[in-house]
C-alpha positions as MATLAB code, in Angstrom:
seq = 'MNNFQIFLASSINEFKEERNEIGDFIRRIQDVLIDYYTKIKLFECEFHDNSIGLGRKQEEYNKEIEKSEIFLMLVGKKVGQYTLEEYNVAIQSKVPNICVLFQKVDYDTSVREFKKELTKDVTVGEFENVMQLKFLIAESIKNIIGDSMKVQEDGIVLYNKFIKY';
ca = [
     194.282  110.206   14.991;
     191.424  110.824   17.665;
     188.679  113.581   16.117;
     186.715  115.372   18.073;
     184.049  117.568   16.626;
     182.225  120.679   18.456;
     178.695  122.330   17.148;
     178.990  126.063   18.230;
     175.032  126.834   18.690;
     173.916  130.665   18.732;
     172.576  133.207   17.191;
     174.843  134.419   14.452;
     173.583  137.489   14.792;
     173.807  138.544   18.233;
     177.079  136.852   18.986;
     178.999  137.427   15.558;
     182.517  138.539   17.492;
     182.397  135.898   20.242;
     182.064  133.269   17.259;
     185.063  134.647   16.297;
     187.083  134.766   19.086;
     185.915  131.172   19.820;
     186.528  129.867   16.518;
     190.259  131.718   16.534;
     190.633  130.005   20.317;
     190.013  126.452   19.294;
     192.050  126.817   16.039;
     195.332  127.371   18.283;
     194.165  124.261   20.515;
     194.083  122.492   17.498;
     197.539  123.819   16.406;
     199.195  122.123   19.511;
     196.793  118.973   19.697;
     197.534  118.094   15.846;
     201.260  116.698   17.144;
     199.799  114.293   19.537;
     197.376  113.216   16.882;
     194.320  114.711   18.145;
     192.126  116.771   15.872;
     189.454  118.985   17.111;
     187.021  120.392   14.232;
     184.799  123.522   15.172;
     181.332  123.125   12.991;
     180.028  126.940   12.720;
     177.110  127.100   10.408;
     178.673  130.452    8.789;
     181.393  128.668    7.394;
     179.410  125.377    6.236;
     178.599  125.013    2.475;
     175.555  127.235    2.019;
     174.787  125.415   -1.427;
     170.839  124.799   -1.758;
     170.585  121.459   -0.975;
     167.696  119.140   -1.467;
     166.364  119.105    2.302;
     166.553  121.795    4.863;
     169.665  123.248    5.698;
     168.940  122.666    9.107;
     168.850  119.078    8.435;
     172.472  119.093    7.378;
     173.041  121.260   10.503;
     171.661  118.706   12.661;
     173.731  116.146   11.492;
     176.571  117.729   12.537;
     175.218  117.835   15.630;
     174.605  114.342   16.185;
     178.511  113.538   14.954;
     179.828  115.975   17.830;
     181.497  115.106   20.940;
     180.654  118.896   22.472;
     177.377  120.722   21.427;
     178.083  124.366   23.077;
     175.173  126.736   22.914;
     175.613  130.732   23.547;
     172.077  132.351   24.552;
     172.009  135.747   24.890;
     168.892  138.193   25.075;
     166.634  135.057   23.439;
     166.467  131.719   22.223;
     166.498  131.630   18.607;
     163.802  128.780   17.064;
     166.664  126.989   15.254;
     168.875  127.479   18.224;
     166.194  125.774   20.534;
     165.616  122.972   17.623;
     169.518  122.528   17.792;
     169.347  122.151   21.657;
     166.883  119.559   21.401;
     168.772  117.361   18.637;
     171.588  117.729   21.206;
     169.490  116.006   23.907;
     167.934  113.423   21.659;
     171.562  112.650   20.121;
     172.851  112.613   23.648;
     175.976  114.141   22.392;
     178.202  113.312   25.066;
     178.759  116.604   26.607;
     176.253  119.464   26.189;
     177.181  122.937   27.145;
     175.083  126.045   27.310;
     177.016  129.353   28.572;
     174.113  132.269   29.053;
     175.551  135.613   28.440;
     174.953  137.922   31.165;
     172.373  140.074   30.119;
     168.642  141.294   30.312;
     166.872  138.312   28.582;
     163.218  137.831   27.534;
     160.618  135.227   28.336;
     162.086  132.472   26.184;
     165.220  132.165   28.052;
     163.284  132.203   31.365;
     161.184  129.012   29.428;
     164.600  127.746   28.164;
     166.009  127.517   31.466;
     163.234  125.608   32.740;
     163.852  122.575   30.406;
     167.654  122.280   31.106;
     168.292  118.882   32.667;
     170.922  117.596   35.123;
     172.401  116.422   32.215;
     173.562  119.736   30.780;
     176.637  121.789   32.346;
     175.544  125.344   32.301;
     177.777  128.519   32.547;
     177.431  132.156   32.566;
     179.676  134.828   31.344;
     179.624  138.593   30.969;
     182.848  138.810   28.323;
     184.817  136.918   26.362;
     187.301  135.756   28.330;
     185.219  134.422   30.588;
     183.438  132.441   27.466;
     186.730  131.096   26.546;
     187.235  129.958   29.927;
     184.089  128.080   30.156;
     184.616  126.029   26.401;
     187.927  125.588   27.370;
     186.710  123.082   30.545;
     184.632  121.767   28.082;
     187.096  120.800   26.009;
     189.312  119.477   28.906;
     186.777  117.168   29.700;
     187.337  115.275   26.144;
     190.981  115.732   26.239;
     191.878  114.882   29.784;
     194.609  115.763   32.233;
     196.659  116.839   29.202;
     195.433  120.184   29.183;
     195.192  122.039   32.549;
     192.847  125.259   32.877;
     194.140  128.165   34.184;
     192.473  132.048   34.619;
     194.081  133.369   31.955;
     195.170  130.399   29.515;
     195.121  127.211   29.386;
     197.709  124.897   29.098;
     198.063  121.948   26.753;
     200.976  119.717   26.637;
     202.940  121.613   28.449;
     202.300  124.972   25.815;
     200.548  128.073   27.203;
     197.638  129.493   25.045;
     196.318  132.647   26.004;
     192.705  132.838   26.006;
];
């Protein structure tokens, strides 16, 4: 079985609805892939064990980033301290597919400064709504899955099964 992990980094509060939509979308993709011996695990910190550990909880998340094939980062009005730390861990760990998606909103100086740090190895996109966000995420997943997945404007075709955004 092929296993892939996607780490979703963002402000949980700012992107609560989008994170839920992304989770549902990736689980629908997973439902098709399991028949083809491929498993995608989406790591979302809000569903991770939140019991008290010996160290910083963020260190556990950082270990999950290191195990990921795709690092998705959603950026809205600002870049938070932990999301920035997660991005830096993804860069240092050489996660194969790093994708930073900027919401088309008025943002503060933290976002402007962050944009200056992006390297050419990072895929960058912009979105206004959840459908555009899913389209960009589908493009990242296709980089891992390959030709068995076709990304379209209204959804994806995966092993001849259509999944709407």
